[in-house]
PDB file of C-alpha atoms and ligand atoms in Angstrom:
ATOM      1  CA  MET A   1     108.637  25.716  46.428  1.00 34.00           C
ATOM      2  CA  SER A   2     105.741  28.157  47.285  1.00 37.00           C
ATOM      3  CA  SER A   3     105.658  31.101  49.654  1.00 45.00           C
ATOM      4  CA  SER A   4     102.789  33.007  51.446  1.00 55.00           C
ATOM      5  CA  ALA A   5     101.313  35.467  48.576  1.00 59.00           C
ATOM      6  CA  PRO A   6     102.386  39.054  48.905  1.00 62.00           C
ATOM      7  CA  THR A   7      99.120  41.246  49.743  1.00 84.00           C
ATOM      8  CA  LEU A   8     100.607  44.562  49.703  1.00 93.00           C
ATOM      9  CA  THR A   9     102.572  46.676  48.061  1.00 95.00           C
ATOM     10  CA  VAL A  10     104.963  49.202  49.890  1.00 96.00           C
ATOM     11  CA  ARG A  11     107.471  51.848  49.333  1.00 96.00           C
ATOM     12  CA  VAL A  12     110.778  52.158  51.366  1.00 97.00           C
ATOM     13  CA  ALA A  13     110.356  55.907  52.688  1.00 96.00           C
ATOM     14  CA  CYS A  14     113.682  55.563  54.855  1.00 97.00           C
ATOM     15  CA  LYS A  15     116.403  53.145  55.072  1.00 98.00           C
ATOM     16  CA  ALA A  16     118.643  54.138  58.192  1.00 97.00           C
ATOM     17  CA  VAL A  17     121.728  52.458  59.696  1.00 97.00           C
ATOM     18  CA  GLU A  18     120.775  52.221  63.528  1.00 97.00           C
ATOM     19  CA  ALA A  19     123.241  50.423  64.616  1.00 97.00           C
ATOM     20  CA  THR A  20     126.994  48.568  63.436  1.00 96.00           C
ATOM     21  CA  ASP A  21     125.288  46.167  60.836  1.00 94.00           C
ATOM     22  CA  ILE A  22     121.963  47.237  61.386  1.00 96.00           C
ATOM     23  CA  CYS A  23     119.616  48.971  59.297  1.00 97.00           C
ATOM     24  CA  SER A  24     115.858  50.323  59.678  1.00 98.00           C
ATOM     25  CA  PHE A  25     113.510  50.519  56.769  1.00 98.00           C
ATOM     26  CA  GLU A  26     110.674  52.683  57.025  1.00 97.00           C
ATOM     27  CA  LEU A  27     107.748  51.279  54.542  1.00 97.00           C
ATOM     28  CA  VAL A  28     104.629  53.344  53.496  1.00 96.00           C
ATOM     29  CA  ALA A  29     101.698  52.209  51.160  1.00 95.00           C
ATOM     30  CA  ALA A  30     102.635  52.708  47.825  1.00 92.00           C
ATOM     31  CA  GLU A  31      99.917  55.437  47.265  1.00 83.00           C
ATOM     32  CA  ASP A  32     101.053  58.288  49.471  1.00 75.00           C
ATOM     33  CA  SER A  33      99.452  58.893  52.440  1.00 78.00           C
ATOM     34  CA  ALA A  34      97.065  55.699  52.418  1.00 87.00           C
ATOM     35  CA  PRO A  35      96.781  54.119  55.899  1.00 93.00           C
ATOM     36  CA  LEU A  36      98.455  50.557  56.121  1.00 95.00           C
ATOM     37  CA  PRO A  37      96.311  47.640  57.761  1.00 95.00           C
ATOM     38  CA  ALA A  38      96.319  47.673  61.386  1.00 96.00           C
ATOM     39  CA  PHE A  39      98.570  45.471  63.636  1.00 97.00           C
ATOM     40  CA  SER A  40      98.984  44.588  67.154  1.00 97.00           C
ATOM     41  CA  ALA A  41     102.425  44.399  69.312  1.00 97.00           C
ATOM     42  CA  GLY A  42     104.763  41.537  68.435  1.00 96.00           C
ATOM     43  CA  SER A  43     103.586  41.247  64.636  1.00 95.00           C
ATOM     44  CA  HIS A  44     105.512  40.672  61.589  1.00 93.00           C
ATOM     45  CA  VAL A  45     105.432  41.115  57.935  1.00 93.00           C
ATOM     46  CA  ASP A  46     106.528  38.795  55.244  1.00 89.00           C
ATOM     47  CA  VAL A  47     108.734  40.929  53.133  1.00 91.00           C
ATOM     48  CA  HIS A  48     109.309  39.476  49.433  1.00 88.00           C
ATOM     49  CA  LEU A  49     112.845  39.905  48.581  1.00 86.00           C
ATOM     50  CA  PRO A  50     114.633  40.789  45.096  1.00 77.00           C
ATOM     51  CA  GLY A  51     115.791  37.028  43.921  1.00 75.00           C
ATOM     52  CA  GLY A  52     112.812  35.480  45.375  1.00 75.00           C
ATOM     53  CA  LEU A  53     113.712  35.087  48.857  1.00 78.00           C
ATOM     54  CA  THR A  54     110.656  35.804  51.496  1.00 79.00           C
ATOM     55  CA  ARG A  55     111.664  36.751  55.019  1.00 84.00           C
ATOM     56  CA  GLN A  56     109.658  37.776  58.221  1.00 86.00           C
ATOM     57  CA  TYR A  57     110.679  40.873  59.926  1.00 93.00           C
ATOM     58  CA  SER A  58     108.870  42.035  63.123  1.00 95.00           C
ATOM     59  CA  LEU A  59     107.577  45.000  63.093  1.00 97.00           C
ATOM     60  CA  CYS A  60     109.182  48.026  65.872  1.00 97.00           C
ATOM     61  CA  ASN A  61     107.266  51.197  65.417  1.00 97.00           C
ATOM     62  CA  ASP A  62     104.450  52.059  67.653  1.00 96.00           C
ATOM     63  CA  PRO A  63     101.388  50.073  66.834  1.00 95.00           C
ATOM     64  CA  HIS A  64      99.104  52.806  67.248  1.00 94.00           C
ATOM     65  CA  GLU A  65     100.858  54.251  63.786  1.00 96.00           C
ATOM     66  CA  THR A  66      99.017  53.586  60.720  1.00 95.00           C
ATOM     67  CA  HIS A  67     101.014  55.266  58.213  1.00 95.00           C
ATOM     68  CA  ARG A  68     104.287  53.084  58.330  1.00 96.00           C
ATOM     69  CA  TYR A  69     105.657  49.745  59.263  1.00 98.00           C
ATOM     70  CA  LEU A  70     109.237  49.854  60.766  1.00 98.00           C
ATOM     71  CA  ILE A  71     111.398  46.714  60.468  1.00 97.00           C
ATOM     72  CA  ALA A  72     115.017  46.358  61.239  1.00 97.00           C
ATOM     73  CA  VAL A  73     117.618  43.906  59.666  1.00 94.00           C
ATOM     74  CA  LEU A  74     120.381  42.831  60.997  1.00 93.00           C
ATOM     75  CA  ARG A  75     123.418  41.683  58.452  1.00 90.00           C
ATOM     76  CA  ASP A  76     124.144  38.126  59.000  1.00 81.00           C
ATOM     77  CA  PRO A  77     127.297  36.859  57.433  1.00 75.00           C
ATOM     78  CA  ALA A  78     126.059  33.486  57.936  1.00 68.00           C
ATOM     79  CA  SER A  79     122.684  34.539  56.450  1.00 67.00           C
ATOM     80  CA  ARG A  80     121.155  32.760  53.190  1.00 62.00           C
ATOM     81  CA  GLY A  81     121.094  35.529  51.501  1.00 76.00           C
ATOM     82  CA  GLY A  82     117.575  37.651  53.274  1.00 82.00           C
ATOM     83  CA  SER A  83     119.735  39.869  55.497  1.00 86.00           C
ATOM     84  CA  GLN A  84     122.073  40.479  52.857  1.00 86.00           C
ATOM     85  CA  ALA A  85     119.366  41.587  50.034  1.00 87.00           C
ATOM     86  CA  MET A  86     117.909  43.832  52.473  1.00 91.00           C
ATOM     87  CA  HIS A  87     121.417  45.804  53.074  1.00 92.00           C
ATOM     88  CA  ALA A  88     122.691  45.782  49.690  1.00 90.00           C
ATOM     89  CA  GLU A  89     119.638  45.727  46.985  1.00 90.00           C
ATOM     90  CA  VAL A  90     117.074  47.253  48.966  1.00 93.00           C
ATOM     91  CA  GLN A  91     117.179  50.951  48.691  1.00 95.00           C
ATOM     92  CA  GLU A  92     114.854  54.157  49.433  1.00 96.00           C
ATOM     93  CA  GLY A  93     112.405  54.387  46.936  1.00 95.00           C
ATOM     94  CA  GLN A  94     112.001  51.115  46.061  1.00 95.00           C
ATOM     95  CA  LEU A  95     108.738  49.097  45.999  1.00 95.00           C
ATOM     96  CA  LEU A  96     108.446  46.032  48.102  1.00 95.00           C
ATOM     97  CA  GLN A  97     105.717  43.343  48.227  1.00 94.00           C
ATOM     98  CA  ILE A  98     105.032  42.492  51.635  1.00 94.00           C
ATOM     99  CA  SER A  99     102.023  40.328  53.497  1.00 91.00           C
ATOM    100  CA  ALA A 100      99.560  41.780  55.747  1.00 92.00           C
ATOM    101  CA  PRO A 101     100.533  41.777  59.390  1.00 94.00           C
ATOM    102  CA  LYS A 102     100.794  38.321  61.390  1.00 89.00           C
ATOM    103  CA  ASN A 103     100.992  38.056  64.933  1.00 91.00           C
ATOM    104  CA  HIS A 104     102.390  34.816  66.708  1.00 85.00           C
ATOM    105  CA  PHE A 105     103.598  36.425  69.388  1.00 91.00           C
ATOM    106  CA  GLY A 106     100.901  38.525  71.019  1.00 94.00           C
ATOM    107  CA  LEU A 107     100.629  40.371  74.411  1.00 97.00           C
ATOM    108  CA  ALA A 108      98.640  38.343  77.074  1.00 95.00           C
ATOM    109  CA  HIS A 109      95.812  40.394  77.681  1.00 88.00           C
ATOM    110  CA  ASP A 110      95.146  39.636  81.518  1.00 90.00           C
ATOM    111  CA  ALA A 111      99.066  39.906  82.222  1.00 95.00           C
ATOM    112  CA  ARG A 112      99.355  41.940  85.946  1.00 96.00           C
ATOM    113  CA  ARG A 113     103.033  42.453  84.753  1.00 97.00           C
ATOM    114  CA  SER A 114     105.267  41.678  81.974  1.00 98.00           C
ATOM    115  CA  LEU A 115     109.002  41.267  81.450  1.00 98.00           C
ATOM    116  CA  LEU A 116     110.394  41.757  78.338  1.00 98.00           C
ATOM    117  CA  LEU A 117     113.620  40.594  77.185  1.00 98.00           C
ATOM    118  CA  ALA A 118     115.439  40.986  74.417  1.00 97.00           C
ATOM    119  CA  GLY A 119     119.006  39.706  72.522  1.00 96.00           C
ATOM    120  CA  GLY A 120     120.281  41.910  69.640  1.00 95.00           C
ATOM    121  CA  ILE A 121     118.191  42.516  66.691  1.00 94.00           C
ATOM    122  CA  GLY A 122     115.559  40.465  68.959  1.00 95.00           C
ATOM    123  CA  VAL A 123     114.561  43.777  70.458  1.00 97.00           C
ATOM    124  CA  THR A 124     112.256  44.488  67.342  1.00 97.00           C
ATOM    125  CA  PRO A 125     109.080  42.767  68.164  1.00 97.00           C
ATOM    126  CA  ILE A 126     110.131  43.652  72.158  1.00 98.00           C
ATOM    127  CA  LEU A 127     110.059  47.359  71.562  1.00 98.00           C
ATOM    128  CA  CYS A 128     106.849  47.332  69.755  1.00 97.00           C
ATOM    129  CA  MET A 129     105.664  45.702  72.853  1.00 98.00           C
ATOM    130  CA  ALA A 130     107.063  48.370  75.340  1.00 98.00           C
ATOM    131  CA  GLU A 131     105.684  50.861  73.253  1.00 97.00           C
ATOM    132  CA  ARG A 132     102.009  49.411  73.626  1.00 97.00           C
ATOM    133  CA  LEU A 133     102.475  48.393  77.195  1.00 97.00           C
ATOM    134  CA  ALA A 134     103.771  52.089  78.272  1.00 97.00           C
ATOM    135  CA  MET A 135     100.505  53.213  76.051  1.00 95.00           C
ATOM    136  CA  VAL A 136      98.074  51.474  78.069  1.00 95.00           C
ATOM    137  CA  GLY A 137     100.125  52.176  81.404  1.00 96.00           C
ATOM    138  CA  ALA A 138     100.684  48.568  82.062  1.00 97.00           C
ATOM    139  CA  ASP A 139     103.396  47.323  84.642  1.00 97.00           C
ATOM    140  CA  PHE A 140     106.534  46.484  82.926  1.00 98.00           C
ATOM    141  CA  ALA A 141     110.358  46.504  82.561  1.00 98.00           C
ATOM    142  CA  MET A 142     112.323  45.755  79.760  1.00 98.00           C
ATOM    143  CA  HIS A 143     115.959  44.106  79.603  1.00 98.00           C
ATOM    144  CA  TYR A 144     118.125  44.605  76.399  1.00 98.00           C
ATOM    145  CA  SER A 145     120.927  42.769  75.972  1.00 97.00           C
ATOM    146  CA  SER A 146     123.579  43.321  73.034  1.00 96.00           C
ATOM    147  CA  ARG A 147     127.168  42.539  72.118  1.00 94.00           C
ATOM    148  CA  THR A 148     128.613  46.223  72.434  1.00 96.00           C
ATOM    149  CA  ARG A 149     126.680  49.639  72.693  1.00 96.00           C
ATOM    150  CA  ALA A 150     127.588  50.009  69.064  1.00 96.00           C
ATOM    151  CA  ARG A 151     125.814  47.449  67.972  1.00 96.00           C
ATOM    152  CA  THR A 152     122.811  48.207  69.938  1.00 98.00           C
ATOM    153  CA  ALA A 153     119.507  49.596  67.774  1.00 98.00           C
ATOM    154  CA  PHE A 154     117.565  52.423  69.015  1.00 98.00           C
ATOM    155  CA  VAL A 155     119.233  53.180  71.812  1.00 97.00           C
ATOM    156  CA  GLU A 156     118.575  56.689  71.208  1.00 97.00           C
ATOM    157  CA  ARG A 157     114.694  56.196  70.816  1.00 97.00           C
ATOM    158  CA  ILE A 158     114.242  54.552  74.196  1.00 98.00           C
ATOM    159  CA  ALA A 159     116.141  57.254  75.528  1.00 97.00           C
ATOM    160  CA  ALA A 160     113.932  59.529  74.600  1.00 97.00           C
ATOM    161  CA  SER A 161     110.542  57.649  75.168  1.00 97.00           C
ATOM    162  CA  PRO A 162     108.554  57.847  78.272  1.00 96.00           C
ATOM    163  CA  PHE A 163     109.417  54.526  79.420  1.00 98.00           C
ATOM    164  CA  ALA A 164     113.085  55.054  79.208  1.00 98.00           C
ATOM    165  CA  PRO A 165     113.560  53.934  83.123  1.00 98.00           C
ATOM    166  CA  GLN A 166     111.498  50.610  82.473  1.00 98.00           C
ATOM    167  CA  VAL A 167     114.449  49.822  80.080  1.00 98.00           C
ATOM    168  CA  HIS A 168     117.784  48.189  81.708  1.00 98.00           C
ATOM    169  CA  PHE A 169     120.525  47.471  79.210  1.00 97.00           C
ATOM    170  CA  HIS A 170     123.183  45.083  79.197  1.00 97.00           C
ATOM    171  CA  PHE A 171     126.174  44.796  77.048  1.00 96.00           C
ATOM    172  CA  ASP A 172     128.596  41.930  76.998  1.00 94.00           C
ATOM    173  CA  ASP A 173     131.807  44.087  76.597  1.00 95.00           C
ATOM    174  CA  GLY A 174     130.191  46.242  79.809  1.00 93.00           C
ATOM    175  CA  ASP A 175     131.055  46.090  83.444  1.00 94.00           C
ATOM    176  CA  ALA A 176     130.130  42.826  85.494  1.00 92.00           C
ATOM    177  CA  ALA A 177     127.572  45.222  87.292  1.00 92.00           C
ATOM    178  CA  GLN A 178     125.249  45.795  84.286  1.00 94.00           C
ATOM    179  CA  LYS A 179     125.451  42.249  83.225  1.00 94.00           C
ATOM    180  CA  LEU A 180     122.176  40.461  83.081  1.00 95.00           C
ATOM    181  CA  ASP A 181     121.684  38.351  86.333  1.00 95.00           C
ATOM    182  CA  LEU A 182     119.311  35.770  84.488  1.00 96.00           C
ATOM    183  CA  ALA A 183     118.521  33.619  87.541  1.00 96.00           C
ATOM    184  CA  GLY A 184     117.895  36.852  89.760  1.00 96.00           C
ATOM    185  CA  LEU A 185     115.755  38.146  87.421  1.00 97.00           C
ATOM    186  CA  LEU A 186     113.512  35.002  86.965  1.00 97.00           C
ATOM    187  CA  LYS A 187     113.434  33.822  90.476  1.00 96.00           C
ATOM    188  CA  ASP A 188     110.169  33.652  91.969  1.00 90.00           C
ATOM    189  CA  PRO A 189     107.620  33.760  89.093  1.00 94.00           C
ATOM    190  CA  GLN A 190     104.254  35.762  90.278  1.00 94.00           C
ATOM    191  CA  ALA A 191     101.099  34.562  89.151  1.00 94.00           C
ATOM    192  CA  GLY A 192      99.712  36.997  86.717  1.00 95.00           C
ATOM    193  CA  ALA A 193     103.356  37.752  85.501  1.00 97.00           C
ATOM    194  CA  HIS A 194     104.196  37.005  81.698  1.00 98.00           C
ATOM    195  CA  LEU A 195     107.545  36.898  79.909  1.00 98.00           C
ATOM    196  CA  TYR A 196     108.611  37.724  76.557  1.00 98.00           C
ATOM    197  CA  VAL A 197     111.877  36.979  74.675  1.00 97.00           C
ATOM    198  CA  CYS A 198     113.085  37.307  71.517  1.00 95.00           C
ATOM    199  CA  GLY A 199     116.916  37.006  70.244  1.00 92.00           C
ATOM    200  CA  PRO A 200     119.501  34.748  68.997  1.00 87.00           C
ATOM    201  CA  LYS A 201     118.889  31.213  69.701  1.00 83.00           C
ATOM    202  CA  GLY A 202     121.589  30.762  72.620  1.00 89.00           C
ATOM    203  CA  TYR A 203     119.957  33.798  74.224  1.00 93.00           C
ATOM    204  CA  MET A 204     116.604  32.097  73.813  1.00 91.00           C
ATOM    205  CA  ASP A 205     117.310  28.856  74.954  1.00 91.00           C
ATOM    206  CA  ALA A 206     119.345  30.597  78.479  1.00 95.00           C
ATOM    207  CA  VAL A 207     116.349  32.375  78.974  1.00 96.00           C
ATOM    208  CA  LEU A 208     113.873  29.738  78.771  1.00 95.00           C
ATOM    209  CA  THR A 209     115.748  27.075  80.370  1.00 94.00           C
ATOM    210  CA  THR A 210     116.148  29.556  83.520  1.00 97.00           C
ATOM    211  CA  ALA A 211     112.466  30.285  83.390  1.00 97.00           C
ATOM    212  CA  ARG A 212     111.425  26.704  83.327  1.00 94.00           C
ATOM    213  CA  ALA A 213     114.063  25.937  85.827  1.00 96.00           C
ATOM    214  CA  SER A 214     112.840  28.785  88.180  1.00 97.00           C
ATOM    215  CA  GLY A 215     109.422  27.568  87.771  1.00 96.00           C
ATOM    216  CA  TRP A 216     107.431  29.740  85.482  1.00 96.00           C
ATOM    217  CA  PRO A 217     104.541  27.826  83.653  1.00 94.00           C
ATOM    218  CA  GLU A 218     104.447  27.490  79.885  1.00 90.00           C
ATOM    219  CA  SER A 219     101.477  29.865  79.706  1.00 92.00           C
ATOM    220  CA  GLN A 220     103.136  32.412  80.977  1.00 96.00           C
ATOM    221  CA  LEU A 221     105.998  32.078  78.643  1.00 95.00           C
ATOM    222  CA  HIS A 222     105.908  34.045  75.218  1.00 94.00           C
ATOM    223  CA  TYR A 223     109.106  33.642  72.595  1.00 92.00           C
ATOM    224  CA  GLU A 224     109.580  34.242  69.274  1.00 86.00           C
ATOM    225  CA  PHE A 225     113.108  32.919  67.428  1.00 79.00           C
ATOM    226  CA  PHE A 226     113.733  35.348  64.622  1.00 66.00           C
ATOM    227  CA  ALA A 227     116.618  32.926  63.245  1.00 56.00           C
ATOM    228  CA  ALA A 228     117.461  29.246  63.546  1.00 55.00           C
ATOM    229  CA  GLU A 229     120.092  27.032  62.768  1.00 53.00           C
ATOM    230  CA  VAL A 230     118.418  23.718  61.562  1.00 58.00           C
ATOM    231  CA  ALA A 231     120.235  21.209  63.012  1.00 59.00           C
ATOM    232  CA  LYS A 232     121.754  18.485  60.349  1.00 63.00           C
ATOM    233  CA  SER A 233     122.717  15.526  62.092  1.00 67.00           C
ATOM    234  CA  GLU A 234     124.512  12.446  61.054  1.00 67.00           C
ATOM    235  CA  THR A 235     121.752  10.522  61.623  1.00 71.00           C
ATOM    236  CA  ASP A 236     119.162  12.219  59.001  1.00 79.00           C
ATOM    237  CA  ALA A 237     118.134   9.784  56.552  1.00 87.00           C
ATOM    238  CA  SER A 238     116.146   9.166  53.785  1.00 93.00           C
ATOM    239  CA  PHE A 239     112.374   8.084  54.687  1.00 96.00           C
ATOM    240  CA  GLU A 240     109.035   7.973  52.949  1.00 97.00           C
ATOM    241  CA  VAL A 241     106.125  10.485  53.054  1.00 97.00           C
ATOM    242  CA  GLN A 242     102.787   9.398  52.166  1.00 97.00           C
ATOM    243  CA  LEU A 243     100.056  11.670  51.285  1.00 97.00           C
ATOM    244  CA  ALA A 244      96.765  10.837  52.636  1.00 96.00           C
ATOM    245  CA  SER A 245      94.470  11.921  50.107  1.00 95.00           C
ATOM    246  CA  SER A 246      95.692   9.758  47.365  1.00 96.00           C
ATOM    247  CA  GLY A 247      98.058   7.159  48.634  1.00 96.00           C
ATOM    248  CA  ARG A 248     101.216   8.726  46.990  1.00 96.00           C
ATOM    249  CA  VAL A 249     104.230   7.535  48.605  1.00 97.00           C
ATOM    250  CA  ILE A 250     107.058  10.402  47.792  1.00 97.00           C
ATOM    251  CA  THR A 251     110.621   9.834  49.180  1.00 96.00           C
ATOM    252  CA  VAL A 252     112.365  12.358  50.847  1.00 96.00           C
ATOM    253  CA  THR A 253     116.075  11.733  50.276  1.00 94.00           C
ATOM    254  CA  LYS A 254     118.998  12.187  52.925  1.00 90.00           C
ATOM    255  CA  ASP A 255     119.739  15.596  51.575  1.00 87.00           C
ATOM    256  CA  GLN A 256     116.252  16.686  50.581  1.00 91.00           C
ATOM    257  CA  THR A 257     113.783  18.073  52.991  1.00 93.00           C
ATOM    258  CA  VAL A 258     110.329  16.928  53.196  1.00 96.00           C
ATOM    259  CA  THR A 259     109.052  20.277  51.445  1.00 95.00           C
ATOM    260  CA  GLN A 260     111.671  19.929  48.338  1.00 93.00           C
ATOM    261  CA  ALA A 261     111.212  16.327  47.787  1.00 95.00           C
ATOM    262  CA  LEU A 262     107.269  17.286  48.062  1.00 96.00           C
ATOM    263  CA  SER A 263     107.757  20.308  45.710  1.00 93.00           C
ATOM    264  CA  ALA A 264     109.975  17.946  43.213  1.00 93.00           C
ATOM    265  CA  ALA A 265     106.986  15.464  42.823  1.00 94.00           C
ATOM    266  CA  GLY A 266     104.437  18.567  42.121  1.00 94.00           C
ATOM    267  CA  VAL A 267     102.895  19.115  45.588  1.00 94.00           C
ATOM    268  CA  GLU A 268     103.306  22.427  46.926  1.00 91.00           C
ATOM    269  CA  VAL A 269     103.201  23.608  50.769  1.00 93.00           C
ATOM    270  CA  GLN A 270     103.439  26.966  51.535  1.00 88.00           C
ATOM    271  CA  THR A 271     106.527  27.974  53.414  1.00 85.00           C
ATOM    272  CA  ALA A 272     108.092  31.156  54.509  1.00 78.00           C
ATOM    273  CA  CYS A 273     111.020  30.920  56.825  1.00 78.00           C
ATOM    274  CA  GLU A 274     112.047  27.372  56.134  1.00 82.00           C
ATOM    275  CA  GLN A 275     113.722  27.177  59.074  1.00 83.00           C
ATOM    276  CA  GLY A 276     111.162  26.161  61.509  1.00 88.00           C
ATOM    277  CA  VAL A 277     110.553  29.326  62.849  1.00 84.00           C
ATOM    278  CA  CYS A 278     107.242  30.596  61.201  1.00 82.00           C
ATOM    279  CA  GLY A 279     104.764  27.787  61.552  1.00 88.00           C
ATOM    280  CA  THR A 280     103.734  28.650  57.953  1.00 88.00           C
ATOM    281  CA  CYS A 281     104.203  24.977  56.601  1.00 94.00           C
ATOM    282  CA  LEU A 282     102.812  23.185  59.473  1.00 95.00           C
ATOM    283  CA  THR A 283     101.113  19.919  58.464  1.00 97.00           C
ATOM    284  CA  ARG A 284      98.986  17.201  60.414  1.00 97.00           C
ATOM    285  CA  VAL A 285     101.041  13.989  60.461  1.00 97.00           C
ATOM    286  CA  LEU A 286      98.460  10.880  60.631  1.00 97.00           C
ATOM    287  CA  SER A 287     100.727   8.399  61.406  1.00 96.00           C
ATOM    288  CA  GLY A 288     104.079   8.001  61.847  1.00 97.00           C
ATOM    289  CA  VAL A 289     106.662   9.617  64.007  1.00 97.00           C
ATOM    290  CA  PRO A 290     108.184  13.103  63.345  1.00 97.00           C
ATOM    291  CA  ASP A 291     111.667  14.200  64.098  1.00 95.00           C
ATOM    292  CA  HIS A 292     111.238  17.721  65.411  1.00 95.00           C
ATOM    293  CA  LYS A 293     113.762  20.071  64.285  1.00 91.00           C
ATOM    294  CA  ASP A 294     111.674  23.461  64.748  1.00 90.00           C
ATOM    295  CA  VAL A 295     111.469  26.162  67.263  1.00 84.00           C
ATOM    296  CA  TYR A 296     107.646  27.012  66.320  1.00 86.00           C
ATOM    297  CA  LEU A 297     105.860  24.367  68.041  1.00 89.00           C
ATOM    298  CA  THR A 298     106.285  23.750  71.746  1.00 84.00           C
ATOM    299  CA  PRO A 299     107.513  21.032  73.738  1.00 83.00           C
ATOM    300  CA  GLU A 300     104.168  19.657  74.490  1.00 85.00           C
ATOM    301  CA  GLU A 301     103.245  20.258  70.924  1.00 92.00           C
ATOM    302  CA  GLN A 302     106.000  18.157  69.703  1.00 94.00           C
ATOM    303  CA  ALA A 303     105.423  15.717  72.066  1.00 95.00           C
ATOM    304  CA  ALA A 304     102.056  14.691  70.688  1.00 96.00           C
ATOM    305  CA  ASN A 305     103.816  13.996  67.136  1.00 97.00           C
ATOM    306  CA  ASP A 306     100.505  14.852  65.492  1.00 97.00           C
ATOM    307  CA  GLN A 307     101.726  17.731  63.321  1.00 97.00           C
ATOM    308  CA  PHE A 308     105.185  18.996  62.605  1.00 97.00           C
ATOM    309  CA  THR A 309     107.189  21.375  60.030  1.00 96.00           C
ATOM    310  CA  PRO A 310     108.071  19.963  56.803  1.00 97.00           C
ATOM    311  CA  CYS A 311     110.205  22.895  55.987  1.00 94.00           C
ATOM    312  CA  CYS A 312     112.776  21.469  58.699  1.00 93.00           C
ATOM    313  CA  SER A 313     111.383  18.157  60.327  1.00 95.00           C
ATOM    314  CA  ARG A 314     112.081  14.754  59.281  1.00 95.00           C
ATOM    315  CA  ALA A 315     110.809  11.555  60.738  1.00 96.00           C
ATOM    316  CA  LYS A 316     112.074   8.857  63.235  1.00 95.00           C
ATOM    317  CA  THR A 317     110.202   6.307  61.787  1.00 96.00           C
ATOM    318  CA  ALA A 318     110.230   5.194  57.782  1.00 96.00           C
ATOM    319  CA  ARG A 319     107.149   6.381  56.879  1.00 97.00           C
ATOM    320  CA  LEU A 320     105.015   9.718  58.103  1.00 97.00           C
ATOM    321  CA  VAL A 321     101.420   9.821  56.430  1.00 97.00           C
ATOM    322  CA  LEU A 322     100.681  13.162  55.897  1.00 97.00           C
ATOM    323  CA  ASP A 323      97.452  14.713  55.978  1.00 96.00           C
ATOM    324  CA  LEU A 324      98.008  16.632  52.383  1.00 95.00           C
TER     325      LEU A 324
HETATM  326 FE1  FES B 401     108.391  28.772  58.650  1.00 64.40          FE
HETATM  327 FE2  FES B 401     108.453  26.107  57.909  1.00 64.40          FE
HETATM  328  S1  FES B 401     108.084  27.732  56.192  1.00 64.40           S
HETATM  329  S2  FES B 401     108.361  26.867  59.812  1.00 64.40           S
END
């Protein structure tokens, strides 16, 4: 299966423990002191890991910096190998292949106020946004929720930053008074206010459900899932995909993804996350109805049924005709 091509070689200048099960990696150009391509708040890079895996990690340093990229990785016992490889196999001094920064989670330039919500390791793009908003003197507040203080990365960095008073911490094991009151925070959406959220799926679902129920327009909601469980269902069945260019029909078995079936038939679709998160594999659907399992497309985009993510999504009809 193919993935996005690496375009940069970087060296791990520093690997540091930021919190329980969270390590940061400072990446610099392989050639000392060469500047790295610029990035904007909310960007991520694809990191090509030992063993052939590719994972996306958000950049969490000040987007002004060109001498380094800083990423942070949570060791996830349920991971399919990406976070384990970063923690166990990637060491200081090592060279890594990465993509240039890409941004699917940018700041809205016309925002009058920004509300930044981070859950756990989802702090990485959110912290980068806070750096940027603070630098330009924008009006914002950040709420950072995590299970315990010990599992909260970048507490000292935030405390030492000029925007420390704008950041509110919420610990699951803390007292009731400091818990995040989502309904209270999100009530009365204001014109020009934009909400950004990143974190585990349950946290993001809670934030987005509450925001939508409180009347936030979709255009003022910005989110990036950094990991997602691709829901397998009992009803997952075999179906066919047809390539519009050649008319060829390929069967996707019950246990295969569309990209796996295509790859086995010699048809490569570029992938990265393989979890319906990044949109790299997005493919146009010319007929048939996809069974969307991604978290990349908006509900409106999914409902249009004219594109899908073949790394995880399936079909509700016996055949999908794909623009391939
Ligand atoms: Fe990331 Fe399919 S590869 S959404």
